[in-house]
Structure formats: structure tokens, C-alpha cells
Amino acid sequence: LNLAKANLKLAQINLRESTIIAPIDGIVTDRHIDQGNLIRQGDRIVTVAEMKTVKVIVAVAEKYGGQVVVGTPAGIKVDAFGGRVFDAKVYSIYPALDAQTHTIQVEIRMSNDDLLLKPGMFARVTLITEHKDDIVVIARDVVLGGRIDEPYVYVVEDGIAHKRFVKVGIKQADKYEITDGLKAKEMLVVNGMNYLTDAMKVEVVRLEEIGVNQD
């Protein structure tokens, strides 16, 4: 009986000492051993991640480095959630420049209270380095000219298409900011512009108003 009690006590001690307590609250994201494996001191058992805040590391081109500071707002678009944009901010900026790529590593963090975002997801990042109110924004394809000619658009007034030179500000993938040459609510030719000449009569089939960005 005494031997059985001793064995029981030893088993309880072994069980207690084999219990591993995580150093942080989080979720197990990876397991490095299987049941029955022999482990040694220092072996990795599981990976635990604190998932309520997630980070994204991005490389910012050197020429934009001066525009990005800690606290700069960012939008994170993750392929798994279609067009949904998650709000985030720049958390830190690495002090060294990558001499080969001429980029600066920037760490962005965002809240993930609902645990939708997972490690390894592919994300597209937009850094908001400048904010403007009441600006004129039009589709990029509407602007003609460029490398050789001054950029211009066709504005329709009373059935006549007038060639109007404009000044372009911020350029994005599919739209341009117009800083001079257009007013809000003017009507643009958005199709067939390449077939027009100044002061040509046109038949309005569909017009698109220039919008005013209130963001």
C-alpha cells in the first residue's frame, strides 16, 4: 500500500511538473511536437500569438520616407475579406534604409478584437500621408495628354466639347486629383475622347459629373 501511495505521489509530481504555462494570453498558432514525442529542455512545443492586435510590415520607397511618421493612418485591405478596409496606424519605423531596395521598413498595427485577421494573410496597404477636403477627383482615363502635351480633358457645355487644360495633383492607380482647370459639377466626356477636337459638337448619351471628395 505504501509503495502504491509513493508511486501515486510521484506520478502527481511528474504531472504537475509537465504542465507548461503560457507566458502570455493568446491563441496557439502552431504546434511543434506530437503526442508521445520525447522533448528536451529548450525544445519548442507550441507557438502562442496575441491576436487582438496584429501587425503588418511594409517596405516604403525612400522618396516617401519623409512623409511617413509614427501615427500616420493606414488602410489595410485583406484579400480574404474582399473590399473591406481595416483601419490601422504606423507603429514604428525602422531606423536603417535597405541599401539594395532603397526602402524603409515600416511596422503597422491594428486592432483585431474579432480575430478575423490571421498570421500569413496577404494584405494591401495604403498609407494616408496627406489629407485634403473639397478637392476635384476624376477618373485617370478621362485625362489625355501627359508626357509631351499638357494634360487636358473635354468639358461639355451646351452640346459642345471644349478642350480644357488642367493641372494634376495627387495621382492614384485609377484616379487623379485636379488642382486647377475644373470646377465641381462640370460635365466631362468619359468615352471616345480620342476622337474629339476642340469645339466639336457632341451628342450627350451619358455624362459623368465631377465629384467633390469630402473625405
Tab-separated table of C-alpha atoms in Angstrom:
chain	number	residue	atom	x	y	z
A	1	LEU	CA	0.000	0.000	0.000
A	2	ASN	CA	2.809	2.406	0.912
A	3	LEU	CA	4.509	1.653	-2.429
A	4	ALA	CA	1.294	2.424	-4.296
A	5	LYS	CA	0.946	5.733	-2.456
A	6	ALA	CA	4.537	6.623	-3.254
A	7	ASN	CA	4.016	5.825	-6.936
A	8	LEU	CA	0.844	7.905	-6.962
A	9	LYS	CA	2.628	10.866	-5.372
A	10	LEU	CA	5.476	10.573	-7.861
A	11	ALA	CA	3.010	10.469	-10.756
A	12	GLN	CA	1.261	13.595	-9.415
A	13	ILE	CA	4.606	15.414	-9.150
A	14	ASN	CA	5.533	14.410	-12.701
A	15	LEU	CA	2.151	15.593	-13.955
A	16	ARG	CA	2.477	18.927	-12.165
A	17	GLU	CA	5.988	19.494	-13.454
A	18	SER	CA	4.989	18.567	-17.003
A	19	THR	CA	2.322	21.268	-17.121
A	20	ILE	CA	3.511	24.179	-19.259
A	21	ILE	CA	2.066	27.619	-18.594
A	22	ALA	CA	1.971	30.113	-21.464
A	23	PRO	CA	3.826	33.366	-20.695
A	24	ILE	CA	1.116	35.448	-22.431
A	25	ASP	CA	-2.607	35.276	-23.187
A	26	GLY	CA	-3.188	34.255	-26.778
A	27	ILE	CA	-4.016	31.568	-29.293
A	28	VAL	CA	-1.924	28.558	-30.288
A	29	THR	CA	-0.989	29.197	-33.923
A	30	ASP	CA	1.440	26.311	-34.419
A	31	ARG	CA	2.312	23.004	-32.721
A	32	HIS	CA	5.869	21.706	-32.964
A	33	ILE	CA	5.522	18.299	-31.277
A	34	ASP	CA	3.062	15.403	-31.357
A	35	GLN	CA	1.679	13.257	-28.593
A	36	GLY	CA	4.261	10.717	-27.413
A	37	ASN	CA	7.282	12.699	-28.608
A	38	LEU	CA	10.266	12.943	-26.307
A	39	ILE	CA	11.142	16.552	-25.566
A	40	ARG	CA	14.223	18.126	-24.066
A	41	GLN	CA	14.828	21.360	-22.269
A	42	GLY	CA	14.722	24.232	-24.727
A	43	ASP	CA	12.619	22.400	-27.359
A	44	ARG	CA	9.831	24.428	-28.971
A	45	ILE	CA	6.441	22.973	-28.116
A	46	VAL	CA	3.856	25.416	-29.466
A	47	THR	CA	3.712	28.953	-30.803
A	48	VAL	CA	1.334	31.270	-28.960
A	49	ALA	CA	0.300	34.570	-30.516
A	50	GLU	CA	-1.517	37.517	-29.006
A	51	MET	CA	-4.100	38.025	-31.759
A	52	LYS	CA	-6.125	41.015	-30.558
A	53	THR	CA	-3.522	43.294	-32.080
A	54	VAL	CA	-1.857	42.360	-35.374
A	55	LYS	CA	0.971	43.943	-37.315
A	56	VAL	CA	1.914	44.329	-40.961
A	57	ILE	CA	5.476	45.027	-42.103
A	58	VAL	CA	5.709	47.008	-45.340
A	59	ALA	CA	8.575	48.460	-47.379
A	60	VAL	CA	8.145	52.156	-48.166
A	61	ALA	CA	10.100	53.711	-51.022
A	62	GLU	CA	12.878	56.039	-49.899
A	63	LYS	CA	11.335	59.076	-51.609
A	64	TYR	CA	8.197	58.724	-49.467
A	65	GLY	CA	10.067	58.047	-46.233
A	66	GLY	CA	9.847	61.642	-45.056
A	67	GLN	CA	6.065	61.624	-45.380
A	68	VAL	CA	5.558	58.648	-43.067
A	69	VAL	CA	5.757	59.159	-39.301
A	70	VAL	CA	4.649	57.203	-36.255
A	71	GLY	CA	0.880	57.611	-36.057
A	72	THR	CA	0.335	58.002	-39.812
A	73	PRO	CA	-3.088	56.450	-40.582
A	74	ALA	CA	-3.237	53.466	-42.891
A	75	GLY	CA	-5.860	51.335	-44.574
A	76	ILE	CA	-5.344	47.565	-44.729
A	77	LYS	CA	-7.198	45.604	-47.395
A	78	VAL	CA	-7.023	41.818	-46.991
A	79	ASP	CA	-7.855	39.564	-49.953
A	80	ALA	CA	-9.800	37.161	-47.743
A	81	PHE	CA	-12.382	39.868	-46.991
A	82	GLY	CA	-12.823	41.375	-50.428
A	83	GLY	CA	-13.013	45.145	-50.420
A	84	ARG	CA	-13.174	45.617	-46.656
A	85	VAL	CA	-10.612	48.105	-45.355
A	86	PHE	CA	-9.277	47.818	-41.792
A	87	ASP	CA	-8.143	50.989	-40.022
A	88	ALA	CA	-4.565	50.970	-38.771
A	89	LYS	CA	-1.669	53.259	-37.830
A	90	VAL	CA	2.094	53.291	-38.235
A	91	TYR	CA	3.559	51.901	-35.014
A	92	SER	CA	7.277	52.139	-35.714
A	93	ILE	CA	9.755	52.962	-38.476
A	94	TYR	CA	12.980	51.012	-38.767
A	95	PRO	CA	15.986	53.362	-38.479
A	96	ALA	CA	18.056	51.806	-41.279
A	97	LEU	CA	17.459	52.080	-45.015
A	98	ASP	CA	17.768	48.970	-47.176
A	99	ALA	CA	20.685	49.894	-49.431
A	100	GLN	CA	19.696	47.408	-52.142
A	101	THR	CA	15.998	48.228	-52.495
A	102	HIS	CA	16.155	51.827	-51.217
A	103	THR	CA	13.159	51.170	-48.994
A	104	ILE	CA	12.378	51.707	-45.330
A	105	GLN	CA	10.706	49.008	-43.240
A	106	VAL	CA	7.554	50.294	-41.545
A	107	GLU	CA	5.548	48.404	-38.946
A	108	ILE	CA	1.792	48.988	-38.929
A	109	ARG	CA	-0.510	47.769	-36.171
A	110	MET	CA	-4.280	47.447	-35.937
A	111	SER	CA	-6.948	46.133	-33.621
A	112	ASN	CA	-8.189	42.593	-34.259
A	113	ASP	CA	-10.713	42.156	-31.429
A	114	ASP	CA	-12.975	39.952	-33.542
A	115	LEU	CA	-9.972	37.746	-34.507
A	116	LEU	CA	-10.790	37.900	-38.221
A	117	LEU	CA	-7.195	38.537	-39.271
A	118	LYS	CA	-4.778	35.610	-39.202
A	119	PRO	CA	-0.965	35.422	-39.461
A	120	GLY	CA	0.241	34.976	-43.034
A	121	MET	CA	-2.737	36.628	-44.739
A	122	PHE	CA	-1.890	38.723	-47.814
A	123	ALA	CA	-2.631	42.425	-47.289
A	124	ARG	CA	-2.554	45.579	-49.391
A	125	VAL	CA	-1.595	48.718	-47.511
A	126	THR	CA	-2.486	52.342	-48.202
A	127	LEU	CA	-0.648	54.973	-46.160
A	128	ILE	CA	-2.521	58.262	-45.834
A	129	THR	CA	0.259	60.846	-45.850
A	130	GLU	CA	-1.871	63.837	-46.808
A	131	HIS	CA	-5.495	64.803	-46.251
A	132	LYS	CA	-7.407	67.322	-48.348
A	133	ASP	CA	-11.019	68.485	-48.238
A	134	ASP	CA	-13.189	69.699	-51.108
A	135	ILE	CA	-10.980	68.507	-53.946
A	136	VAL	CA	-11.894	67.610	-57.511
A	137	VAL	CA	-11.142	63.979	-58.374
A	138	ILE	CA	-11.743	62.373	-61.774
A	139	ALA	CA	-11.045	59.014	-63.369
A	140	ARG	CA	-7.499	58.706	-64.675
A	141	ASP	CA	-8.670	57.550	-68.119
A	142	VAL	CA	-10.510	60.839	-68.666
A	143	VAL	CA	-7.239	62.815	-68.643
A	144	LEU	CA	-5.483	62.999	-72.010
A	145	GLY	CA	-2.020	64.256	-72.913
A	146	GLY	CA	0.750	63.643	-70.435
A	147	ARG	CA	4.394	63.073	-71.329
A	148	ILE	CA	4.587	65.519	-74.225
A	149	ASP	CA	1.378	67.569	-74.103
A	150	GLU	CA	-0.003	69.345	-71.072
A	151	PRO	CA	-2.777	67.194	-69.561
A	152	TYR	CA	-6.281	68.108	-70.689
A	153	VAL	CA	-9.887	66.935	-70.613
A	154	TYR	CA	-13.010	67.611	-72.647
A	155	VAL	CA	-15.736	69.568	-70.864
A	156	VAL	CA	-19.224	69.627	-72.385
A	157	GLU	CA	-21.129	72.907	-72.440
A	158	ASP	CA	-24.340	73.333	-74.444
A	159	GLY	CA	-23.590	70.320	-76.608
A	160	ILE	CA	-20.047	71.452	-77.436
A	161	ALA	CA	-16.925	69.598	-76.257
A	162	HIS	CA	-14.287	72.093	-75.159
A	163	LYS	CA	-10.662	71.107	-74.705
A	164	ARG	CA	-9.608	72.236	-71.227
A	165	PHE	CA	-6.037	72.101	-69.915
A	166	VAL	CA	-5.790	71.024	-66.302
A	167	LYS	CA	-3.198	70.660	-63.559
A	168	VAL	CA	-2.902	67.244	-61.928
A	169	GLY	CA	-2.069	66.868	-58.244
A	170	ILE	CA	-2.032	63.548	-56.431
A	171	LYS	CA	-2.111	60.534	-58.747
A	172	GLN	CA	-3.586	57.193	-57.752
A	173	ALA	CA	-3.958	53.983	-59.712
A	174	ASP	CA	-7.395	54.826	-61.119
A	175	LYS	CA	-8.000	58.494	-60.355
A	176	TYR	CA	-6.339	61.901	-60.372
A	177	GLU	CA	-6.690	64.982	-58.236
A	178	ILE	CA	-7.264	68.088	-60.382
A	179	THR	CA	-5.832	71.192	-58.733
A	180	ASP	CA	-6.677	73.698	-61.461
A	181	GLY	CA	-8.777	73.883	-64.630
A	182	LEU	CA	-12.000	72.236	-63.469
A	183	LYS	CA	-14.819	73.028	-61.092
A	184	ALA	CA	-17.084	70.661	-59.229
A	185	LYS	CA	-20.229	69.625	-61.134
A	186	GLU	CA	-18.839	70.372	-64.600
A	187	MET	CA	-19.608	67.699	-67.171
A	188	LEU	CA	-16.868	65.582	-68.741
A	189	VAL	CA	-16.593	63.390	-71.782
A	190	VAL	CA	-15.709	59.978	-70.364
A	191	ASN	CA	-15.797	57.859	-73.539
A	192	GLY	CA	-14.478	58.458	-77.044
A	193	MET	CA	-12.294	61.420	-76.048
A	194	ASN	CA	-9.564	60.440	-78.531
A	195	TYR	CA	-11.927	61.080	-81.445
A	196	LEU	CA	-12.713	64.652	-80.412
A	197	THR	CA	-11.235	68.009	-81.342
A	198	ASP	CA	-11.796	71.308	-79.591
A	199	ALA	CA	-15.245	72.898	-80.045
A	200	MET	CA	-16.689	69.776	-81.685
A	201	LYS	CA	-20.427	69.259	-81.375
A	202	VAL	CA	-21.349	66.154	-79.406
A	203	GLU	CA	-24.495	64.254	-78.646
A	204	VAL	CA	-24.749	63.593	-74.974
A	205	VAL	CA	-25.530	59.933	-74.349
A	206	ARG	CA	-24.173	59.678	-70.852
A	207	LEU	CA	-22.472	62.274	-68.719
A	208	GLU	CA	-20.482	61.875	-65.558
A	209	GLU	CA	-20.350	64.721	-63.097
A	210	ILE	CA	-17.073	65.565	-61.493
A	211	GLY	CA	-17.376	64.611	-57.858
A	212	VAL	CA	-16.093	66.541	-54.892
A	213	ASN	CA	-14.155	64.390	-52.461
A	214	GLN	CA	-15.370	65.092	-48.939
A	215	ASP	CA	-13.135	62.530	-47.198
